[in-house]
Short mmCIF file of N, CA and C in Angstrom, two decimals:
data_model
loop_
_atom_site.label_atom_id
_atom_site.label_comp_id
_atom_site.label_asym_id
_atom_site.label_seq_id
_atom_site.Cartn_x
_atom_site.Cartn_y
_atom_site.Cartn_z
N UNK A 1 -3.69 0.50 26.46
CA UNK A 1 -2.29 0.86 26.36
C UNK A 1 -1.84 0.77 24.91
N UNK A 2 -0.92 1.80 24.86
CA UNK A 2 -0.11 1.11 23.39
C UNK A 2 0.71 0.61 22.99
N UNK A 3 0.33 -0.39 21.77
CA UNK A 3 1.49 -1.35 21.26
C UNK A 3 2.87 -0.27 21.13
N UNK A 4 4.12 -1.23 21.40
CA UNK A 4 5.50 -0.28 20.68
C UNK A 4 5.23 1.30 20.60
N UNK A 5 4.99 1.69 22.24
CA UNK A 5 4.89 3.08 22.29
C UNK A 5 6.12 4.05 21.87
N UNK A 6 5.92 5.01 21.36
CA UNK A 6 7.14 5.38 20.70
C UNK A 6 7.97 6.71 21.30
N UNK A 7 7.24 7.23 22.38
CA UNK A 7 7.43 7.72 23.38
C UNK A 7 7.95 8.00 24.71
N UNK A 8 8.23 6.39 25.07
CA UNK A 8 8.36 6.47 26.28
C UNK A 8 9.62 7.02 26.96
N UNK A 9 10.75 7.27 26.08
CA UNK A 9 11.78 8.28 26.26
C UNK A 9 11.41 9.75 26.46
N UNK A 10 10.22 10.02 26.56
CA UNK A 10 9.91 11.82 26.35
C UNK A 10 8.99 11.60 27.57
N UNK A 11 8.83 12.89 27.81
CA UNK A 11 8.25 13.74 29.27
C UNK A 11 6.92 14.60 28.95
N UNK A 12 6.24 14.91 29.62
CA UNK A 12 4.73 16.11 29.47
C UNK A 12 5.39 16.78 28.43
N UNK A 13 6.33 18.11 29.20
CA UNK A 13 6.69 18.64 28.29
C UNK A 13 7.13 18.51 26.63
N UNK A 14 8.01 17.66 26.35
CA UNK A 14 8.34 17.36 24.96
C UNK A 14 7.26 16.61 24.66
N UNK A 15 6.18 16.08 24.99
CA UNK A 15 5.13 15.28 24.48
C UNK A 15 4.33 16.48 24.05
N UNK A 16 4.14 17.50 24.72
CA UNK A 16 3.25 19.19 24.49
C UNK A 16 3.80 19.66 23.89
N UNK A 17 5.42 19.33 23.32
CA UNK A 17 5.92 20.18 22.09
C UNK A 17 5.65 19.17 20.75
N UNK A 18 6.16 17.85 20.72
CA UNK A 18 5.70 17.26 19.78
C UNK A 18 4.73 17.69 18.95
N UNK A 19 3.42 17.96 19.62
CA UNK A 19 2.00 17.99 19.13
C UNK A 19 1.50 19.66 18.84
N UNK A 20 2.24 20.27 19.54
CA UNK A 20 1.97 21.80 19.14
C UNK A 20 1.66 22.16 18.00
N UNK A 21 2.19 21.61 16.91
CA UNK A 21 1.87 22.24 15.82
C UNK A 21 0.97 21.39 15.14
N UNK A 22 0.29 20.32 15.66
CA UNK A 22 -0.45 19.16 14.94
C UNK A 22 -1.90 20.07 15.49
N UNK A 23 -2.78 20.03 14.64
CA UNK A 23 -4.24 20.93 15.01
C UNK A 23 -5.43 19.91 14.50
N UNK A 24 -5.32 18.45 14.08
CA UNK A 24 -6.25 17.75 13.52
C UNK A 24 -7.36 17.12 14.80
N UNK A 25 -8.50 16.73 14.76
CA UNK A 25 -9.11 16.12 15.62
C UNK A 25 -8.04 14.86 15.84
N UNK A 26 -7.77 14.47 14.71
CA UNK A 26 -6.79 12.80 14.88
C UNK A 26 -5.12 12.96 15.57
N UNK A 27 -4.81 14.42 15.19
CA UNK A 27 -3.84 14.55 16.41
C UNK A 27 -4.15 14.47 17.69
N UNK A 28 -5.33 15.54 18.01
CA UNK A 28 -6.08 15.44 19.38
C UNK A 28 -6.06 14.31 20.14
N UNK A 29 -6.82 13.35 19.17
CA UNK A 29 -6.78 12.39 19.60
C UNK A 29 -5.26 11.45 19.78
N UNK A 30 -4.64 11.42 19.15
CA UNK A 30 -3.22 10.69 19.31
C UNK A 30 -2.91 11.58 20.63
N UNK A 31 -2.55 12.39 20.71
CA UNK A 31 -1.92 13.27 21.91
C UNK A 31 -2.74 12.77 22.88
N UNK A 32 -3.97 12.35 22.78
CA UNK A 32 -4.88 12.22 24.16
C UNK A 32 -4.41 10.88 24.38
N UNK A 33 -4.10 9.82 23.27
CA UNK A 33 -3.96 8.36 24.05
C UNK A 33 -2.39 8.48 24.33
N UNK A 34 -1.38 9.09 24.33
CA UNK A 34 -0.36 9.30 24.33
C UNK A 34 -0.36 9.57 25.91
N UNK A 35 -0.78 10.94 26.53
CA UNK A 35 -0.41 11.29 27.73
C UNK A 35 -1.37 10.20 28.72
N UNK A 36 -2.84 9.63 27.60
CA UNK A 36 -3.29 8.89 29.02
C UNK A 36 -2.59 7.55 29.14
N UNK A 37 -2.41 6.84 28.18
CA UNK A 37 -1.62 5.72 28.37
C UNK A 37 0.08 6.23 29.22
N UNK A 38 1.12 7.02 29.26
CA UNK A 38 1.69 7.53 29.91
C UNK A 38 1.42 7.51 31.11
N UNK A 39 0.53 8.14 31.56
CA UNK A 39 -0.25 8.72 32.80
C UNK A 39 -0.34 7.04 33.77
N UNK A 40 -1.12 6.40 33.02
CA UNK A 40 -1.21 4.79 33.17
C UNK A 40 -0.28 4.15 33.43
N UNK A 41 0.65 4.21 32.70
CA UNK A 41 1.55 3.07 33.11
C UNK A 41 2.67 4.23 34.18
N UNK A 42 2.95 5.23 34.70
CA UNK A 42 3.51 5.91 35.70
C UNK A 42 2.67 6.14 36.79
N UNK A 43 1.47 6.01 36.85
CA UNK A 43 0.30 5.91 38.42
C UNK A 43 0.67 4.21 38.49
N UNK A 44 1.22 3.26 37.61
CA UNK A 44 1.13 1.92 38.15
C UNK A 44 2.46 1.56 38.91
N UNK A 45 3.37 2.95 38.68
CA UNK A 45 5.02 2.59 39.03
C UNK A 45 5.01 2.92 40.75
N UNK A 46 3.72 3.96 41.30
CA UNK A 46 3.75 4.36 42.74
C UNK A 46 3.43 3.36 43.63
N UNK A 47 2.87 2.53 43.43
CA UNK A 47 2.63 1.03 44.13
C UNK A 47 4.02 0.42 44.42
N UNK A 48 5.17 0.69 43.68
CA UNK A 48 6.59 -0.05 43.47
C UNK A 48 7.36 0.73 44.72
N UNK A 49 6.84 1.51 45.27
CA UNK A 49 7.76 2.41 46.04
C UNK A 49 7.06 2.59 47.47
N UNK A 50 7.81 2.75 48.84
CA UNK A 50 7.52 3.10 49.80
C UNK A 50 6.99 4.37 49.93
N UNK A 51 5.91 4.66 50.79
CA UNK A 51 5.75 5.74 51.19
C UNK A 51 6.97 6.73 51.57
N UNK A 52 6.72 7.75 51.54
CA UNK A 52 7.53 8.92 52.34
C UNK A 52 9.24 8.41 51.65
N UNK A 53 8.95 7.89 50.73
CA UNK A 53 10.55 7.74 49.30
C UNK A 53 10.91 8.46 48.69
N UNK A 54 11.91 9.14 48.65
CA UNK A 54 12.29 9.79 47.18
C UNK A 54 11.91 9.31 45.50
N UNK A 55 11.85 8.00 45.94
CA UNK A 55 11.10 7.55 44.66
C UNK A 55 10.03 7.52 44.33
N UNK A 56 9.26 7.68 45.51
CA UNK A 56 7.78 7.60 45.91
C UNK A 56 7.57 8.92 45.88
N UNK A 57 7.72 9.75 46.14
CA UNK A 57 7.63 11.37 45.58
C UNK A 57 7.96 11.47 44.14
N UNK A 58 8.77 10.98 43.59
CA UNK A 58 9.37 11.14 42.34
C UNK A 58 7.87 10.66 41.38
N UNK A 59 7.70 9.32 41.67
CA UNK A 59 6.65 8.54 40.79
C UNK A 59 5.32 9.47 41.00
N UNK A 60 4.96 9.97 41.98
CA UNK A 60 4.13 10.49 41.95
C UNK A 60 3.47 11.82 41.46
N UNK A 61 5.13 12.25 41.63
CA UNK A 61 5.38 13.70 40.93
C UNK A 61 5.22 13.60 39.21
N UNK A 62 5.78 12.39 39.01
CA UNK A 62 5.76 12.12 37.13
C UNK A 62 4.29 11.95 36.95
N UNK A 63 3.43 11.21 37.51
CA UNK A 63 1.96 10.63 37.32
C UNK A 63 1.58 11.97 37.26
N UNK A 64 1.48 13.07 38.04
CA UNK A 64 0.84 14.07 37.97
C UNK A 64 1.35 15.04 37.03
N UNK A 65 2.40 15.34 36.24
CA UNK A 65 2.48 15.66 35.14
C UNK A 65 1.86 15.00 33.94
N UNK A 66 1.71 14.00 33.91
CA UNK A 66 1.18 13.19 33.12
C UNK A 66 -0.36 13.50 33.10
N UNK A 67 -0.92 13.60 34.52
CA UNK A 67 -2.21 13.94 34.17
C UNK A 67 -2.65 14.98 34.30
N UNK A 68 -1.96 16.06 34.58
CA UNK A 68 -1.89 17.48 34.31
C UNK A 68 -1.88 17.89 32.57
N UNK A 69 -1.20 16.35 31.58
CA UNK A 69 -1.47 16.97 30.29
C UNK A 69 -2.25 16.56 29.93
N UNK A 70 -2.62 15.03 29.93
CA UNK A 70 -3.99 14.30 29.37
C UNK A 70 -4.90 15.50 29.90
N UNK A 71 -5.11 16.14 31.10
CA UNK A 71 -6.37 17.06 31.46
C UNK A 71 -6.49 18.45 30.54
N UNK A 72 -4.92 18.74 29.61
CA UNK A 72 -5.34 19.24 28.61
C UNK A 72 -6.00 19.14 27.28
N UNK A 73 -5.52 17.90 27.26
CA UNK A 73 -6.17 17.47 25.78
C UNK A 73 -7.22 17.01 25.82
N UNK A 74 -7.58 16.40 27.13
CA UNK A 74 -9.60 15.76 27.27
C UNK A 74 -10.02 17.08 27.39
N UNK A 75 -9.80 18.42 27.80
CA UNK A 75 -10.42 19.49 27.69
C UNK A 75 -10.69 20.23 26.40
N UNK A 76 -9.85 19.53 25.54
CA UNK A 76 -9.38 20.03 23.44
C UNK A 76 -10.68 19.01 23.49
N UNK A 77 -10.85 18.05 23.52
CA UNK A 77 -11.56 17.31 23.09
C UNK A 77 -13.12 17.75 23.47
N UNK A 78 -13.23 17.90 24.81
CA UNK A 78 -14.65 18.23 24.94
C UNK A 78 -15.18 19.56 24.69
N UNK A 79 -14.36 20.21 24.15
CA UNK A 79 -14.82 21.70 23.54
C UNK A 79 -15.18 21.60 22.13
N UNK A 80 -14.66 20.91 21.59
CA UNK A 80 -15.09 19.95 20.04
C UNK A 80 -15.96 19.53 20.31
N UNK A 81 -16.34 18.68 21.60
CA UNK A 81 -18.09 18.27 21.87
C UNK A 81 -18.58 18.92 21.62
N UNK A 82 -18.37 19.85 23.08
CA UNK A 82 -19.25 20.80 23.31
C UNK A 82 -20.32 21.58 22.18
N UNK A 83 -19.05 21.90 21.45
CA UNK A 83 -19.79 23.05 19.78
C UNK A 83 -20.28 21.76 19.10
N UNK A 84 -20.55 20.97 19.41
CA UNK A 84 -21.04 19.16 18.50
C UNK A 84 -22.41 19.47 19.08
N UNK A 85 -22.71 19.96 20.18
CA UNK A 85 -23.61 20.15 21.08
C UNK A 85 -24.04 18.41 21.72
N UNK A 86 -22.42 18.09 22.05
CA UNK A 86 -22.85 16.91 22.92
C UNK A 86 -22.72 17.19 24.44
N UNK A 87 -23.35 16.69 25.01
CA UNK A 87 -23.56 17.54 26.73
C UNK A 87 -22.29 16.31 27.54
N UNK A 88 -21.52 17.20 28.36
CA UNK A 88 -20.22 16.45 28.70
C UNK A 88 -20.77 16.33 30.29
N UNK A 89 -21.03 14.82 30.74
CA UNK A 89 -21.51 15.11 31.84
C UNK A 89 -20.55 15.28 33.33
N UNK A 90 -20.89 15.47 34.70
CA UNK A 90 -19.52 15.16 35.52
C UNK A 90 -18.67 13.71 35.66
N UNK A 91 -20.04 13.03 35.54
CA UNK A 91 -19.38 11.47 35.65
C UNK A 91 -19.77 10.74 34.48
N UNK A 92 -18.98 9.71 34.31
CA UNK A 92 -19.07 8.46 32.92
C UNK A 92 -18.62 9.23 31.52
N UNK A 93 -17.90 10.26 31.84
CA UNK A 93 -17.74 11.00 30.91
C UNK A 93 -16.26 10.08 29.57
N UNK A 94 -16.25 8.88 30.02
CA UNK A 94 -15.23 7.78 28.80
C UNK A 94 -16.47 7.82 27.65
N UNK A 95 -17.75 8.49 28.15
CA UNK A 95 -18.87 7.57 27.18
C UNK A 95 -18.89 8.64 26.30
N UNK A 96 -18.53 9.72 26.72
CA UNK A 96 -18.48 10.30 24.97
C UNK A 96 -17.23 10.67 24.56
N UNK A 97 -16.13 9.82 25.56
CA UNK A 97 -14.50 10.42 25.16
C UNK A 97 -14.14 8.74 24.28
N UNK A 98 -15.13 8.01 24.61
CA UNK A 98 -14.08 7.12 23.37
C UNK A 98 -15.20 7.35 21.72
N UNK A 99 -16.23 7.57 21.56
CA UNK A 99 -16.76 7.39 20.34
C UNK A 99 -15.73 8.35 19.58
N UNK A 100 -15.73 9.53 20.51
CA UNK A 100 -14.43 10.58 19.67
C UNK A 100 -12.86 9.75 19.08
N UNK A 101 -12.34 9.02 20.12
CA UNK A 101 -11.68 8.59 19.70
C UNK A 101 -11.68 7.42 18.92
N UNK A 102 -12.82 6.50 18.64
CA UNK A 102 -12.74 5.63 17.88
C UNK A 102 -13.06 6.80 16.55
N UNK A 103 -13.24 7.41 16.38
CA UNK A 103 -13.48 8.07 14.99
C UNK A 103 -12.23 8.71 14.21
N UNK A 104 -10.87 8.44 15.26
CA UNK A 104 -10.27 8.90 15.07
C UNK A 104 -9.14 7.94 15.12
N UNK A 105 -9.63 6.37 15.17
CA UNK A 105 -8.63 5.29 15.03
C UNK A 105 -8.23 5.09 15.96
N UNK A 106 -8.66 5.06 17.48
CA UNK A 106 -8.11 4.36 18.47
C UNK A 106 -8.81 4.00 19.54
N UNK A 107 -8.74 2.92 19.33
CA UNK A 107 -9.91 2.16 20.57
C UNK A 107 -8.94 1.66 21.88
N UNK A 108 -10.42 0.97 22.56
CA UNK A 108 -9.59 0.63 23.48
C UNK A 108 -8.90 -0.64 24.13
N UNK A 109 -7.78 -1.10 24.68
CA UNK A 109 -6.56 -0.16 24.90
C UNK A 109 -6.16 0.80 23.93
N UNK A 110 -6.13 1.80 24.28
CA UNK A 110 -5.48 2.68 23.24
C UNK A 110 -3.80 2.75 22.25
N UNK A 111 -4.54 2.13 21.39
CA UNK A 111 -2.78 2.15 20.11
C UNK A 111 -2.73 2.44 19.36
N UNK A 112 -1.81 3.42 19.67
CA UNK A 112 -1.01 4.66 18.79
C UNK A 112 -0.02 3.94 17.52
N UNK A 113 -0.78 3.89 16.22
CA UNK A 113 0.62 3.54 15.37
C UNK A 113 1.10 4.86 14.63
N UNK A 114 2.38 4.80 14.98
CA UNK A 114 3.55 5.86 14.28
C UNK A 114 4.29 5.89 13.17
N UNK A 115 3.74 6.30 12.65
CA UNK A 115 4.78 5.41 11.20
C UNK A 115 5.76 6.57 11.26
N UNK A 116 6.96 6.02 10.72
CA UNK A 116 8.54 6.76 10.34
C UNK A 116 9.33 7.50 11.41
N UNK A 117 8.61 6.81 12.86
CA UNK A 117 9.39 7.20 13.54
C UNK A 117 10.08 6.36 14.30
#
């Protein structure tokens, strides 16, 4: 997770505009610990709610935006493998999604520092 996330006022969407114009592997990577830590701490809020809830639809509905974007940016990422010619397998596939991101300053828990914002 990340320290003093700086985010947590923003949504998929404005998190996918934020980064639009950022094209670095180290954005990639920030955007990737961004929506998965997101993703994380809103799949932990559906446990808080009854089944068949409006809130319980709600939480679940947010988690899956959330990982509807992380599933964009681990897909940015493994196409950068890919042409790396690292083979992305179906399963254990954290094992070549964190060396990427430690190369790019963020281990794990994943923390995002922001400066000037």
């Amino acid at each position: 997770m990340m320290i003093n996330n700086p985010f947590t006022d923003k949504n998929p969407a404005e998190i996918q505009s934020c980064f639009a114009d950022r094209n670095t592997e180290k954005d990639l990577a920030d955007a990737y610990a961004v929506s998965s830590n997101m993703f994380w701490w809103t799949a932990d809020n559906i446990d808080d709610y009854d089944e068949d809830t409006p809130e319980y639809r709600t939480a679940c509905a947010v988690t899956d935006d959330w990982a509807a974007l992380m599933d964009v940016y681990q897909s940015r990422i493994f196409a950068i493998l890919i042409k790396e010619g690292i083979h992305i397998s179906e399963t254990a596939q954290i094992h070549v999604l964190l060396p990427f991101m430690e190369q790019n300053g963020l281990y794990l828990p994943f923390r995002l520092v922001v400066s000037g914002k």
